[in-house]
XYZ file of C-alpha atoms in Angstrom:
497
model
C -11.463 11.211 -2.598
C -9.305 13.878 0.093
C -12.430 13.424 2.445
C -11.705 10.307 4.094
C -12.604 9.636 7.159
C -10.279 8.995 9.944
C -8.777 9.068 13.329
C -5.457 10.263 13.998
C -2.631 10.056 16.417
C -0.387 12.837 16.854
C 2.731 11.467 18.535
C 5.960 13.417 19.588
C 8.186 11.485 17.834
C 10.508 13.465 15.428
C 9.847 11.845 12.257
C 9.399 14.937 9.664
C 6.358 16.428 8.183
C 3.144 15.496 9.719
C 0.518 17.545 8.198
C 0.418 19.708 5.238
C -2.358 22.107 3.876
C -5.135 20.020 1.730
C -4.779 21.003 -2.056
C -8.104 22.113 -3.249
C -7.567 21.803 -7.207
C -10.137 20.585 -9.162
C -10.196 17.086 -10.834
C -11.765 15.873 -14.080
C -15.664 15.264 -14.246
C -15.069 11.631 -14.152
C -12.936 11.377 -11.042
C -15.498 13.375 -9.169
C -18.352 11.653 -10.415
C -17.158 8.241 -9.023
C -15.881 10.003 -5.613
C -19.245 11.636 -5.286
C -20.973 8.197 -5.552
C -18.944 7.146 -2.736
C -19.192 9.509 -0.355
C -21.085 8.774 2.987
C -23.977 10.549 3.688
C -22.373 12.508 6.412
C -19.709 13.544 4.107
C -22.454 14.147 1.068
C -24.112 16.454 3.999
C -20.693 18.075 4.530
C -19.726 18.706 0.648
C -23.542 20.053 0.141
C -23.238 22.742 2.894
C -19.781 23.793 1.476
C -21.238 23.986 -1.920
C -24.501 26.307 -0.874
C -22.409 28.478 1.340
C -19.166 29.120 -0.910
C -20.205 28.646 -4.532
C -17.072 30.136 -5.787
C -15.779 26.584 -5.384
C -17.932 25.450 -8.511
C -15.683 23.853 -11.139
C -15.576 26.161 -14.341
C -14.766 24.548 -17.712
C -12.245 26.088 -19.635
C -13.338 29.792 -18.751
C -12.560 32.527 -20.996
C -9.947 35.215 -20.568
C -12.991 37.896 -20.578
C -14.720 35.460 -17.515
C -11.224 35.276 -15.436
C -10.871 39.464 -15.560
C -14.924 39.506 -14.596
C -14.674 36.826 -11.827
C -11.369 37.467 -10.194
C -12.365 40.779 -8.952
C -15.255 40.155 -7.423
C -14.530 36.587 -5.494
C -10.484 36.508 -5.394
C -10.853 37.652 -1.582
C -13.322 35.755 -0.796
C -11.784 32.791 -2.216
C -8.599 33.060 -0.254
C -10.238 33.228 2.603
C -12.490 30.276 2.303
C -9.583 28.359 1.252
C -7.866 29.321 4.614
C -10.935 28.054 6.406
C -10.727 24.795 4.440
C -7.244 24.044 4.765
C -6.992 25.113 8.489
C -7.813 23.833 11.938
C -11.901 25.138 11.745
C -12.256 22.586 8.898
C -10.732 19.936 10.987
C -13.157 20.420 13.541
C -15.921 20.474 10.997
C -14.745 17.395 9.473
C -14.579 15.740 13.042
C -18.157 16.898 13.745
C -19.835 15.923 10.428
C -17.777 12.531 9.724
C -17.083 11.743 13.191
C -13.604 11.757 13.286
C -11.725 12.117 16.432
C -7.746 11.549 17.829
C -7.470 7.789 18.986
C -5.924 6.934 22.038
C -3.661 3.662 22.475
C -4.691 3.029 26.117
C -8.295 2.384 24.982
C -7.707 -0.677 22.839
C -6.006 -3.738 23.884
C -2.212 -3.702 24.280
C -1.256 -6.047 21.191
C -0.275 -4.182 18.088
C 1.169 -5.543 14.766
C 3.101 -3.445 12.276
C 4.252 -5.319 8.939
C 4.805 -8.474 10.721
C 6.531 -7.148 13.873
C 4.813 -7.518 17.374
C 4.360 -4.520 19.769
C 2.841 -4.718 23.508
C 1.610 -1.414 24.718
C 1.824 -1.091 28.914
C -1.543 -0.546 30.632
C -2.570 3.325 30.113
C 0.368 3.954 28.041
C -0.648 7.118 25.591
C 1.077 8.678 22.823
C 1.799 12.050 24.722
C 3.379 10.361 27.596
C 5.959 7.765 26.623
C 9.253 6.588 27.529
C 12.009 5.422 24.985
C 11.695 1.875 26.143
C 8.149 1.529 26.234
C 6.245 -0.408 23.442
C 4.627 2.480 21.766
C 8.129 4.264 21.708
C 9.120 1.366 19.367
C 5.771 1.107 17.613
C 6.423 4.701 16.661
C 9.482 4.713 15.811
C 8.760 1.758 13.253
C 5.780 3.266 11.776
C 7.918 6.914 11.469
C 10.718 4.964 9.501
C 8.433 3.592 6.782
C 8.293 5.401 3.106
C 5.652 8.166 3.099
C 4.659 8.810 -0.595
C 2.016 11.427 -0.800
C 0.624 13.769 -3.281
C 3.350 16.219 -5.210
C 2.711 19.237 -6.597
C 5.202 21.380 -9.051
C 7.004 18.238 -11.167
C 7.099 18.129 -14.877
C 4.025 17.431 -16.989
C 3.161 13.891 -17.322
C 3.469 12.652 -20.890
C 1.692 14.691 -23.251
C -0.758 15.986 -20.796
C -0.762 19.172 -18.513
C -0.869 17.463 -15.059
C 2.274 18.937 -13.016
C 0.461 17.328 -9.784
C -1.623 14.181 -8.844
C -3.811 15.711 -6.023
C -6.569 14.012 -6.024
C -6.295 11.087 -8.530
C -3.053 9.772 -7.533
C -3.977 8.242 -4.346
C -3.950 4.478 -5.230
C -0.567 4.766 -7.582
C 1.431 6.568 -4.488
C -0.206 3.630 -2.155
C 1.581 1.153 -4.752
C 4.745 3.138 -4.423
C 4.537 3.045 -0.586
C 4.277 -0.983 -0.758
C 6.858 -1.606 -3.291
C 9.429 0.649 -1.337
C 8.633 -1.045 1.689
C 9.838 -4.235 -0.087
C 13.126 -2.579 -1.138
C 13.565 -1.540 2.683
C 13.368 -5.094 3.591
C 15.306 -6.277 1.014
C 18.303 -3.827 1.283
C 18.087 -2.712 4.616
C 16.231 -5.890 6.837
C 13.174 -5.570 8.739
C 15.026 -4.076 11.722
C 16.259 -0.891 9.800
C 15.008 2.449 11.424
C 15.492 5.654 9.743
C 18.695 7.389 10.943
C 18.189 10.883 13.407
C 21.701 12.161 11.673
C 23.487 12.227 8.558
C 24.702 11.108 6.272
C 22.249 8.684 5.525
C 22.473 4.867 4.197
C 23.490 4.920 0.542
C 20.681 1.999 0.186
C 18.015 4.022 1.723
C 18.666 7.482 -0.262
C 18.666 5.351 -3.656
C 15.146 3.598 -2.453
C 13.816 7.285 -2.483
C 15.293 8.161 -5.847
C 13.598 5.578 -7.555
C 10.094 6.695 -6.653
C 11.169 10.525 -7.577
C 8.232 12.201 -9.624
C 10.244 12.810 -12.897
C 10.706 10.084 -16.022
C 14.277 10.082 -15.014
C 13.446 7.740 -12.040
C 12.650 4.140 -12.865
C 9.526 3.771 -10.299
C 8.069 7.720 -10.814
C 4.369 8.076 -11.300
C 5.320 9.465 -15.085
C 6.798 5.894 -15.996
C 3.944 4.326 -14.071
C 0.986 5.766 -16.065
C 2.979 5.018 -19.261
C 3.308 1.300 -18.362
C -0.297 1.415 -17.049
C -2.018 2.545 -20.066
C -3.333 -0.901 -21.262
C -5.231 -0.916 -17.803
C -6.802 2.350 -17.909
C -4.178 4.205 -16.012
C -4.160 8.101 -17.247
C -3.192 11.466 -15.618
C -6.149 12.938 -14.074
C -8.284 9.172 -13.401
C -8.342 6.611 -10.714
C -7.803 3.128 -11.000
C -8.626 -0.050 -8.520
C -5.767 -2.207 -7.099
C -5.622 -5.012 -9.779
C -4.967 -2.369 -12.685
C -2.080 -1.044 -10.137
C -0.992 -4.470 -9.496
C -0.700 -5.241 -13.257
C 0.697 -1.943 -13.899
C 3.754 -2.774 -11.720
C 4.168 -5.838 -13.661
C 4.534 -3.920 -17.053
C 6.845 -1.859 -15.596
C 9.379 -4.323 -13.950
C 9.029 -6.361 -17.333
C 9.889 -2.874 -19.343
C 12.641 -2.292 -16.777
C 14.143 -5.843 -17.014
C 13.474 -5.948 -20.729
C 15.695 -2.909 -21.034
C 18.111 -3.571 -18.233
C 21.939 -4.896 -18.563
C 21.736 -8.158 -18.768
C 25.378 -8.767 -19.364
C 25.971 -7.762 -15.661
C 23.008 -9.796 -14.346
C 21.432 -6.414 -13.356
C 17.807 -5.452 -13.116
C 15.918 -2.317 -11.539
C 13.867 -4.556 -9.033
C 16.181 -6.752 -7.399
C 13.659 -9.521 -6.727
C 11.088 -11.316 -8.542
C 7.376 -10.186 -8.893
C 4.790 -12.788 -8.786
C 1.006 -10.862 -9.152
C -1.494 -13.858 -7.568
C -4.442 -14.529 -9.614
C -7.336 -17.229 -9.997
C -7.383 -19.833 -12.312
C -7.018 -18.503 -16.234
C -5.717 -15.337 -14.817
C -8.814 -14.411 -12.708
C -11.270 -15.213 -15.399
C -13.188 -18.472 -13.318
C -13.429 -16.302 -10.112
C -12.261 -17.673 -6.780
C -9.775 -17.210 -4.528
C -6.305 -16.355 -6.066
C -3.773 -19.192 -5.865
C -0.309 -19.335 -5.098
C 1.319 -21.930 -7.193
C 4.465 -23.273 -6.383
C 5.338 -24.127 -10.074
C 4.708 -20.774 -11.188
C 7.162 -19.205 -8.394
C 9.609 -21.841 -8.895
C 9.518 -20.683 -12.930
C 9.748 -17.155 -11.816
C 12.469 -17.544 -9.760
C 14.602 -20.006 -11.919
C 13.842 -17.400 -14.864
C 15.557 -14.470 -12.673
C 18.787 -13.470 -14.234
C 19.821 -12.241 -10.335
C 22.141 -14.982 -8.617
C 20.957 -16.198 -5.226
C 22.569 -19.580 -3.723
C 18.979 -20.342 -1.893
C 16.493 -18.823 -4.500
C 15.586 -15.327 -5.520
C 13.722 -12.741 -3.434
C 10.243 -12.489 -4.006
C 7.304 -9.894 -4.040
C 3.922 -11.063 -4.045
C 1.070 -9.094 -4.758
C -2.446 -10.113 -4.172
C -5.279 -8.007 -5.677
C -8.638 -9.260 -4.013
C -12.550 -8.454 -3.969
C -13.994 -9.069 -0.735
C -17.500 -8.191 -0.869
C -19.523 -5.784 -3.230
C -20.322 -2.579 -1.593
C -19.012 -3.541 1.728
C -16.080 -5.842 2.616
C -17.521 -9.345 4.093
C -17.254 -9.488 7.762
C -15.702 -13.212 7.208
C -12.640 -12.095 5.510
C -11.751 -9.369 8.312
C -10.433 -11.812 10.528
C -8.131 -13.378 7.993
C -7.034 -9.817 6.837
C -5.977 -8.878 10.535
C -3.824 -12.465 10.737
C -1.546 -11.271 7.476
C -0.196 -8.783 9.357
C 1.360 -11.426 11.821
C 3.084 -12.675 8.883
C 6.976 -11.914 8.948
C 6.402 -11.502 5.385
C 3.737 -8.999 5.525
C 4.035 -5.809 2.972
C 0.600 -4.505 4.190
C -2.383 -3.371 1.909
C -3.132 -1.402 -0.788
C -6.610 -0.289 -0.081
C -8.847 2.279 1.902
C -12.119 3.905 1.798
C -13.975 3.739 -1.641
C -12.035 5.861 -4.166
C -9.480 6.808 -1.471
C -6.873 4.685 -1.247
C -3.937 4.178 1.782
C -1.391 1.960 2.308
C -2.306 -0.055 5.534
C 0.404 -0.891 7.407
C -0.665 -2.287 10.998
C -3.996 -3.537 13.034
C -4.790 -3.348 16.515
C -8.170 -4.784 17.493
C -10.605 -4.007 15.097
C -8.375 -1.052 13.749
C -6.163 -0.537 10.672
C -3.176 1.737 11.262
C -2.395 3.120 7.456
C -0.014 5.923 5.863
C -2.232 8.515 4.112
C -1.202 9.763 0.487
C -3.931 12.486 0.497
C -1.275 15.220 1.844
C 0.052 17.603 -0.814
C 3.765 18.400 -0.723
C 5.696 20.266 -2.897
C 8.115 18.204 -5.145
C 11.314 17.477 -4.461
C 14.568 15.904 -6.255
C 16.643 13.505 -4.289
C 19.626 12.219 -5.927
C 21.047 8.856 -5.732
C 24.196 9.705 -4.260
C 23.325 12.577 -2.191
C 23.397 11.279 1.077
C 22.486 14.492 2.909
C 19.467 15.021 1.202
C 15.966 16.394 3.140
C 14.200 13.063 3.397
C 11.669 14.510 6.123
C 8.769 14.351 3.604
C 9.043 10.877 2.929
C 8.008 10.229 6.501
C 5.230 10.495 8.608
C 4.830 10.974 12.643
C 1.034 11.053 12.545
C -0.192 7.445 13.006
C -3.930 7.282 11.568
C -6.531 4.489 12.078
C -9.791 2.931 10.767
C -12.021 0.586 11.485
C -11.437 -3.023 9.205
C -14.804 -2.995 8.594
C -14.974 0.036 6.525
C -12.243 -0.903 3.980
C -13.199 -0.977 0.569
C -13.576 -4.680 -0.616
C -11.173 -4.020 -3.512
C -7.558 -3.771 -2.151
C -4.421 -5.756 -2.543
C -2.087 -7.656 -0.304
C 1.709 -7.589 -0.258
C 4.489 -10.008 1.139
C 8.187 -9.928 0.549
C 10.035 -13.501 0.615
C 13.515 -13.240 0.958
C 14.431 -16.581 -0.133
C 12.898 -20.138 -0.799
C 13.197 -20.946 3.125
C 11.190 -17.808 3.370
C 8.750 -18.424 0.936
C 8.318 -22.024 2.286
C 7.266 -20.667 5.648
C 4.903 -18.005 3.864
C 3.168 -21.190 2.050
C 2.917 -22.840 5.761
C 1.126 -19.804 7.075
C -0.957 -19.228 4.075
C -2.184 -22.873 3.890
C -2.796 -22.863 7.769
C -4.954 -19.462 7.326
C -6.595 -20.958 4.726
C -7.727 -24.163 6.875
C -9.172 -21.748 9.019
C -11.093 -19.725 6.570
C -14.438 -22.066 6.434
C -14.291 -22.371 2.676
C -13.882 -18.739 2.231
C -10.082 -17.988 1.759
C -8.500 -14.793 1.141
C -6.066 -16.914 -1.645
C -4.740 -20.690 -1.174
C -1.688 -22.638 -1.989
C -1.306 -25.371 -4.958
C 1.294 -27.280 -6.821
C -0.472 -25.661 -9.769
C -3.658 -24.001 -11.562
C -4.081 -27.782 -12.957
C -4.411 -29.204 -9.107
C -6.531 -26.781 -7.253
C -8.022 -28.526 -4.452
C -10.502 -28.607 -2.021
C -9.969 -26.980 1.558
C -9.640 -31.048 2.728
C -6.720 -30.874 0.370
C -5.476 -28.066 1.576
C -5.000 -29.497 4.671
C -2.859 -32.132 3.460
C -0.919 -29.886 1.533
C -0.344 -27.521 4.708
C 1.072 -30.576 6.376
C 3.349 -31.494 3.635
C 4.721 -28.128 3.850
C 5.004 -28.021 7.649
C 6.576 -31.467 7.525
C 9.545 -30.129 5.052
C 10.134 -27.032 6.758
C 10.449 -29.040 10.140
C 12.749 -31.943 8.704
C 15.035 -29.634 6.442
C 16.777 -27.831 8.839
C 20.191 -27.181 6.928
C 20.605 -25.109 3.837
C 21.571 -27.412 1.469
C 17.954 -29.519 2.409
C 16.112 -26.176 2.102
C 17.150 -25.258 -1.374
C 15.655 -28.477 -2.740
C 12.484 -28.034 -0.523
C 10.268 -26.088 -2.954
C 11.073 -28.579 -5.651
C 9.952 -31.191 -3.462
C 6.790 -29.341 -3.026
C 5.990 -28.990 -6.707
C 6.149 -32.611 -7.359
C 3.193 -32.904 -4.744
C -0.266 -33.406 -6.873
C -2.526 -34.219 -3.855
C -5.915 -35.629 -4.524
C -8.274 -35.063 -6.753
C -11.444 -33.188 -5.431
C -13.844 -30.373 -6.176
C -12.698 -26.838 -6.566
C -15.399 -25.541 -3.631
C -13.597 -22.054 -3.060
C -16.206 -19.370 -2.767
C -16.460 -17.219 -5.960
C -15.582 -13.597 -4.349
């Protein structure tokens, strides 16, 4: 799971840690079998090379103390030496040779880049090694390095009744989901234009967000609490799960926090509504997931947080866009979602190796990689002088869009009803251009899911309402007006994924 093919751009932008040694801690046999099944031929060749040359890396199951005493004097020195090779520059060069990885050059691509709804234009010939502070690339790097980066950690308290004090080699999907939700909280509390300050003291909201994702049971969105909430969906320390189970785990955790919250003060841990977008009958009948207006309206009305223009909404859309590889027809649609102002990116990556995809340029996807091993840190919510460097990355990595695992989840954040209406307009237009195979659709309810022709009429209805209702008072009732729209009866001809 740690042999993720990648292309990296090392910028000179000062934004904390960018490369930590790869931890060679062994994982359970079940996780290793899943990862082995999905390895590329080149990756398998590389693994075979090291397995045959350095058999000391073979996993030993519960060796006795006598075995340990016998092995250590004979192999300890060689093990240490080989680990240095595996985690050093030589390993990187071997990866580049066998896996075809190399440093990307922005100047070799087009000059248009999208990063979570923000557009950047790079001047011709501009590179990451020679930028000025007013360039489009410098602005892009400043934005990228301000994103919350959450990685493997080691040295935290054991998770539940397990003996796991690290999530190395199995926690990448959990970390990817934490990054996406953390970014939603940054947008909510600090705004899309926020950038990490270069000097302390930091924003109280910023430090408070990092605290929520600390690695202890005391932190609401820690890996400890996510695993506890996700037991019903197969989450356990040492195992890997997919995007759908991860989305439902967040739903369970948010509901538990809400139910245990201080209702008398009108507070919940997550200051927004979480909506897991699924298909008809919770996805049991297949087909594209549907953003149902009546569901969004109901969830907003149930939110105990008072908002004059509707509650903020966090939408997670789990998708399966192919079998072993992503269907090429979906790639332009995925790329287009990064132009939405509401974009929160994608939880996904290579098979068995999840990342947080935050942007696109041409046929490449930019991502934050959780497969870096860092020591656990304890950031207090009120410590505005905390060292937060391990939560930011200045190394821009990319992968081909067509190499993304077909199992993924897209995230969106809508600040209020007006923002949600704008999102629905964009999503409906995107569905119109999908040639009958949309990523997801927009409908009044599951009972009124329509054909692609009716999506067009709904899109027009959305556009008309958004254009006509320019005042806040009119926009406040726009969502309710949309929910009164029934459309025309028609067959459900969406492609079954």
